[in-house]
PDB file of C-alpha atoms in Angstrom:
ATOM      1  CA  MET A   1       0.000   0.000   0.000  1.00 76.00           C
ATOM      2  CA  ALA A   2       1.419   3.369  -1.029  1.00 86.00           C
ATOM      3  CA  PRO A   3       1.942   6.028   1.627  1.00 94.00           C
ATOM      4  CA  ARG A   4      -0.101   9.178   1.878  1.00 96.00           C
ATOM      5  CA  VAL A   5       2.143  12.225   1.570  1.00 98.00           C
ATOM      6  CA  GLN A   6       1.591  15.542   3.356  1.00 97.00           C
ATOM      7  CA  PHE A   7       3.697  18.643   2.788  1.00 97.00           C
ATOM      8  CA  TYR A   8       3.834  21.342   5.451  1.00 96.00           C
ATOM      9  CA  HIS A   9       5.170  24.412   3.633  1.00 94.00           C
ATOM     10  CA  ASN A  10       6.379  27.691   5.080  1.00 93.00           C
ATOM     11  CA  ALA A  11       7.427  26.358   8.504  1.00 94.00           C
ATOM     12  CA  GLU A  12       9.056  29.102  10.595  1.00 94.00           C
ATOM     13  CA  ASN A  13      10.999  26.481  12.552  1.00 94.00           C
ATOM     14  CA  PRO A  14      10.870  23.054  10.860  1.00 95.00           C
ATOM     15  CA  LEU A  15      12.398  21.235  13.860  1.00 94.00           C
ATOM     16  CA  ALA A  16       9.839  22.730  16.253  1.00 93.00           C
ATOM     17  CA  LEU A  17       6.984  21.810  13.909  1.00 94.00           C
ATOM     18  CA  ALA A  18       8.364  18.259  13.637  1.00 95.00           C
ATOM     19  CA  CYS A  19       8.407  18.061  17.454  1.00 93.00           C
ATOM     20  CA  GLU A  20       4.833  19.281  17.708  1.00 92.00           C
ATOM     21  CA  LEU A  21       3.502  16.906  15.051  1.00 94.00           C
ATOM     22  CA  ALA A  22       5.528  13.942  16.361  1.00 94.00           C
ATOM     23  CA  ALA A  23       4.291  14.599  19.921  1.00 93.00           C
ATOM     24  CA  ARG A  24       0.716  14.680  18.646  1.00 92.00           C
ATOM     25  CA  ALA A  25       1.224  11.436  16.677  1.00 95.00           C
ATOM     26  CA  TYR A  26       2.813   9.756  19.709  1.00 94.00           C
ATOM     27  CA  GLY A  27      -0.044  11.004  21.899  1.00 92.00           C
ATOM     28  CA  SER A  28      -2.508   9.229  19.606  1.00 95.00           C
ATOM     29  CA  GLY A  29      -0.562   5.969  19.821  1.00 96.00           C
ATOM     30  CA  ARG A  30       1.404   6.150  16.581  1.00 96.00           C
ATOM     31  CA  LYS A  31       5.042   5.244  16.012  1.00 97.00           C
ATOM     32  CA  VAL A  32       7.206   7.842  14.330  1.00 97.00           C
ATOM     33  CA  ALA A  33      10.489   8.094  12.446  1.00 97.00           C
ATOM     34  CA  LEU A  34      12.060  11.561  12.200  1.00 98.00           C
ATOM     35  CA  ARG A  35      14.675  12.069   9.453  1.00 97.00           C
ATOM     36  CA  THR A  36      16.790  15.237   9.443  1.00 96.00           C
ATOM     37  CA  GLN A  37      19.364  16.511   6.965  1.00 95.00           C
ATOM     38  CA  ASP A  38      22.445  15.793   9.088  1.00 95.00           C
ATOM     39  CA  ALA A  39      23.750  14.601  12.453  1.00 95.00           C
ATOM     40  CA  THR A  40      23.775  18.142  13.877  1.00 96.00           C
ATOM     41  CA  SER A  41      20.073  18.629  13.079  1.00 96.00           C
ATOM     42  CA  ALA A  42      19.313  15.189  14.530  1.00 96.00           C
ATOM     43  CA  ARG A  43      20.986  16.186  17.819  1.00 95.00           C
ATOM     44  CA  GLN A  44      19.079  19.497  17.828  1.00 95.00           C
ATOM     45  CA  LEU A  45      15.818  17.626  17.309  1.00 95.00           C
ATOM     46  CA  ASP A  46      16.749  15.212  20.103  1.00 94.00           C
ATOM     47  CA  GLN A  47      17.350  18.142  22.495  1.00 92.00           C
ATOM     48  CA  LEU A  48      14.169  19.888  21.383  1.00 92.00           C
ATOM     49  CA  LEU A  49      12.077  16.783  22.078  1.00 92.00           C
ATOM     50  CA  TRP A  50      13.403  16.697  25.664  1.00 88.00           C
ATOM     51  CA  SER A  51      12.365  20.278  26.335  1.00 82.00           C
ATOM     52  CA  PHE A  52       9.466  20.683  23.892  1.00 74.00           C
ATOM     53  CA  GLU A  53       6.519  20.437  26.272  1.00 69.00           C
ATOM     54  CA  GLN A  54       7.134  20.693  29.992  1.00 66.00           C
ATOM     55  CA  GLN A  55       4.118  18.558  30.944  1.00 68.00           C
ATOM     56  CA  SER A  56       4.616  15.744  28.474  1.00 73.00           C
ATOM     57  CA  PHE A  57       7.342  13.281  27.639  1.00 83.00           C
ATOM     58  CA  VAL A  58       7.915  11.929  24.142  1.00 90.00           C
ATOM     59  CA  PRO A  59      10.041   8.762  24.422  1.00 93.00           C
ATOM     60  CA  HIS A  60      12.647   8.870  21.682  1.00 95.00           C
ATOM     61  CA  VAL A  61      16.054   7.499  20.728  1.00 95.00           C
ATOM     62  CA  MET A  62      18.474   7.885  17.860  1.00 95.00           C
ATOM     63  CA  ALA A  63      18.292   5.408  14.972  1.00 94.00           C
ATOM     64  CA  GLY A  64      20.703   2.569  15.588  1.00 91.00           C
ATOM     65  CA  SER A  65      20.058   2.545  19.339  1.00 94.00           C
ATOM     66  CA  PRO A  66      19.461  -0.933  20.804  1.00 94.00           C
ATOM     67  CA  LEU A  67      16.162   0.477  22.135  1.00 95.00           C
ATOM     68  CA  ALA A  68      14.918   1.757  18.742  1.00 95.00           C
ATOM     69  CA  GLY A  69      12.593  -1.187  18.155  1.00 94.00           C
ATOM     70  CA  GLU A  70      10.686  -0.596  21.379  1.00 95.00           C
ATOM     71  CA  THR A  71      10.784   3.226  21.381  1.00 96.00           C
ATOM     72  CA  PRO A  72       7.854   5.005  19.686  1.00 96.00           C
ATOM     73  CA  VAL A  73       9.890   7.913  18.246  1.00 96.00           C
ATOM     74  CA  VAL A  74      13.173   7.317  16.424  1.00 97.00           C
ATOM     75  CA  ILE A  75      15.472  10.056  15.052  1.00 97.00           C
ATOM     76  CA  GLY A  76      17.820   9.525  12.121  1.00 96.00           C
ATOM     77  CA  HIS A  77      19.452  11.630   9.424  1.00 95.00           C
ATOM     78  CA  ALA A  78      20.289  11.616   5.720  1.00 93.00           C
ATOM     79  CA  GLU A  79      24.069  11.332   6.221  1.00 89.00           C
ATOM     80  CA  ALA A  80      23.743   7.769   7.538  1.00 83.00           C
ATOM     81  CA  PRO A  81      21.671   4.838   6.330  1.00 77.00           C
ATOM     82  CA  ASN A  82      18.731   4.450   8.687  1.00 76.00           C
ATOM     83  CA  GLU A  83      17.068   1.204   9.596  1.00 83.00           C
ATOM     84  CA  TRP A  84      13.643   2.320  10.733  1.00 94.00           C
ATOM     85  CA  PRO A  85      12.036  -0.102  13.191  1.00 94.00           C
ATOM     86  CA  HIS A  86       8.571   1.384  12.568  1.00 92.00           C
ATOM     87  CA  THR A  87       6.601   1.921   9.370  1.00 94.00           C
ATOM     88  CA  GLU A  88       3.705   4.124  10.463  1.00 97.00           C
ATOM     89  CA  ILE A  89       4.805   7.762   9.974  1.00 98.00           C
ATOM     90  CA  LEU A  90       8.028   9.137   8.516  1.00 98.00           C
ATOM     91  CA  PHE A  91       8.757  12.837   8.968  1.00 98.00           C
ATOM     92  CA  ASN A  92      11.298  14.061   6.413  1.00 97.00           C
ATOM     93  CA  LEU A  93      13.244  17.252   7.101  1.00 97.00           C
ATOM     94  CA  ALA A  94      16.044  16.393   4.659  1.00 96.00           C
ATOM     95  CA  ASP A  95      16.424  17.692   1.110  1.00 95.00           C
ATOM     96  CA  ASP A  96      16.151  14.332  -0.632  1.00 96.00           C
ATOM     97  CA  VAL A  97      13.528  11.645  -1.083  1.00 96.00           C
ATOM     98  CA  PRO A  98      13.939   9.311   1.906  1.00 96.00           C
ATOM     99  CA  PRO A  99      15.098   5.824   0.918  1.00 94.00           C
ATOM    100  CA  GLY A 100      12.457   3.240   1.773  1.00 93.00           C
ATOM    101  CA  TYR A 101       9.632   5.784   2.194  1.00 96.00           C
ATOM    102  CA  GLU A 102       7.337   3.345   0.365  1.00 95.00           C
ATOM    103  CA  ARG A 103       7.210   1.117   3.469  1.00 95.00           C
ATOM    104  CA  PHE A 104       5.495   3.820   5.565  1.00 97.00           C
ATOM    105  CA  ARG A 105       1.765   4.423   5.840  1.00 97.00           C
ATOM    106  CA  MET A 106       2.316   8.182   5.874  1.00 98.00           C
ATOM    107  CA  LEU A 107       5.158  10.476   4.829  1.00 98.00           C
ATOM    108  CA  ILE A 108       5.186  14.035   6.165  1.00 98.00           C
ATOM    109  CA  GLU A 109       7.503  16.536   4.504  1.00 98.00           C
ATOM    110  CA  ILE A 110       8.301  19.684   6.503  1.00 97.00           C
ATOM    111  CA  ILE A 111       9.676  22.602   4.505  1.00 96.00           C
ATOM    112  CA  GLY A 112      11.050  25.874   5.835  1.00 94.00           C
ATOM    113  CA  GLN A 113      10.680  29.356   4.425  1.00 94.00           C
ATOM    114  CA  ASN A 114      13.898  29.843   2.471  1.00 91.00           C
ATOM    115  CA  GLU A 115      14.488  29.037  -1.183  1.00 91.00           C
ATOM    116  CA  ALA A 116      17.256  26.551  -0.329  1.00 91.00           C
ATOM    117  CA  GLN A 117      14.551  24.370   1.250  1.00 92.00           C
ATOM    118  CA  LYS A 118      11.772  25.118  -1.232  1.00 94.00           C
ATOM    119  CA  LEU A 119      13.608  24.064  -4.403  1.00 94.00           C
ATOM    120  CA  PRO A 120      14.384  20.471  -3.325  1.00 96.00           C
ATOM    121  CA  ALA A 121      10.867  20.227  -1.850  1.00 96.00           C
ATOM    122  CA  ARG A 122       9.374  20.993  -5.274  1.00 96.00           C
ATOM    123  CA  ALA A 123      11.473  18.182  -6.773  1.00 97.00           C
ATOM    124  CA  ARG A 124      10.236  15.785  -4.066  1.00 97.00           C
ATOM    125  CA  TRP A 125       6.624  16.820  -4.716  1.00 97.00           C
ATOM    126  CA  MET A 126       7.089  16.031  -8.412  1.00 97.00           C
ATOM    127  CA  HIS A 127       8.703  12.672  -7.569  1.00 97.00           C
ATOM    128  CA  TYR A 128       5.771  11.629  -5.375  1.00 97.00           C
ATOM    129  CA  LYS A 129       3.281  12.932  -7.948  1.00 97.00           C
ATOM    130  CA  GLN A 130       4.944  10.802 -10.647  1.00 97.00           C
ATOM    131  CA  GLN A 131       4.523   7.804  -8.316  1.00 95.00           C
ATOM    132  CA  ASP A 132       0.770   8.588  -8.171  1.00 96.00           C
ATOM    133  CA  LEU A 133       0.864   8.968  -4.404  1.00 96.00           C
ATOM    134  CA  PRO A 134      -1.995  10.824  -2.678  1.00 96.00           C
ATOM    135  CA  LEU A 135      -0.621  14.322  -1.942  1.00 97.00           C
ATOM    136  CA  GLN A 136      -1.842  17.061   0.404  1.00 95.00           C
ATOM    137  CA  ALA A 137      -0.266  20.460   1.007  1.00 94.00           C
ATOM    138  CA  PHE A 138      -0.683  22.595   4.113  1.00 93.00           C
ATOM    139  CA  ASP A 139       0.493  26.026   5.142  1.00 91.00           C
ATOM    140  CA  ALA A 140       2.491  25.357   8.321  1.00 87.00           C
ATOM    141  CA  ILE A 141       1.732  28.759   9.821  1.00 82.00           C
ATOM    142  CA  ARG A 142      -2.013  28.886   9.184  1.00 79.00           C
ATOM    143  CA  ARG A 143      -2.414  25.083   9.494  1.00 68.00           C
ATOM    144  CA  GLU A 144      -4.787  24.943   6.587  1.00 66.00           C
ATOM    145  CA  ALA A 145      -4.787  23.119   3.291  1.00 70.00           C
ATOM    146  CA  LEU A 146      -3.350  24.946   0.307  1.00 61.00           C
TER     147      LEU A 146
END
């Protein structure tokens, strides 16, 4: 079964939006993979998830951790091959099409506001469109469909 693909355009802070959406997905019982551009962004996302919401805890580990299979939220990055233990939701914050995205039920692309992020996002949109995947686009600030 092909994944549904959602694009969140115009995110002021893509890492913060990923935290918010991942926390919401975890809160509804879903398992999440978060894929950033590089190891530095992955560490930033890890730190942000620890401090994101004071009242809630989002259990998470880095991809490759021995606990990844039993942890609901796993963080990886594009500089290293990622073995995702879950196949429910993949959040992509990297510039390329994530390898193995076809295994997930849902793929969520989060795109920032600068052109350096928008150009590769347009190429990814076209790639998914050519695969005949169901696509939805949202404005990340207004949280409404485009």
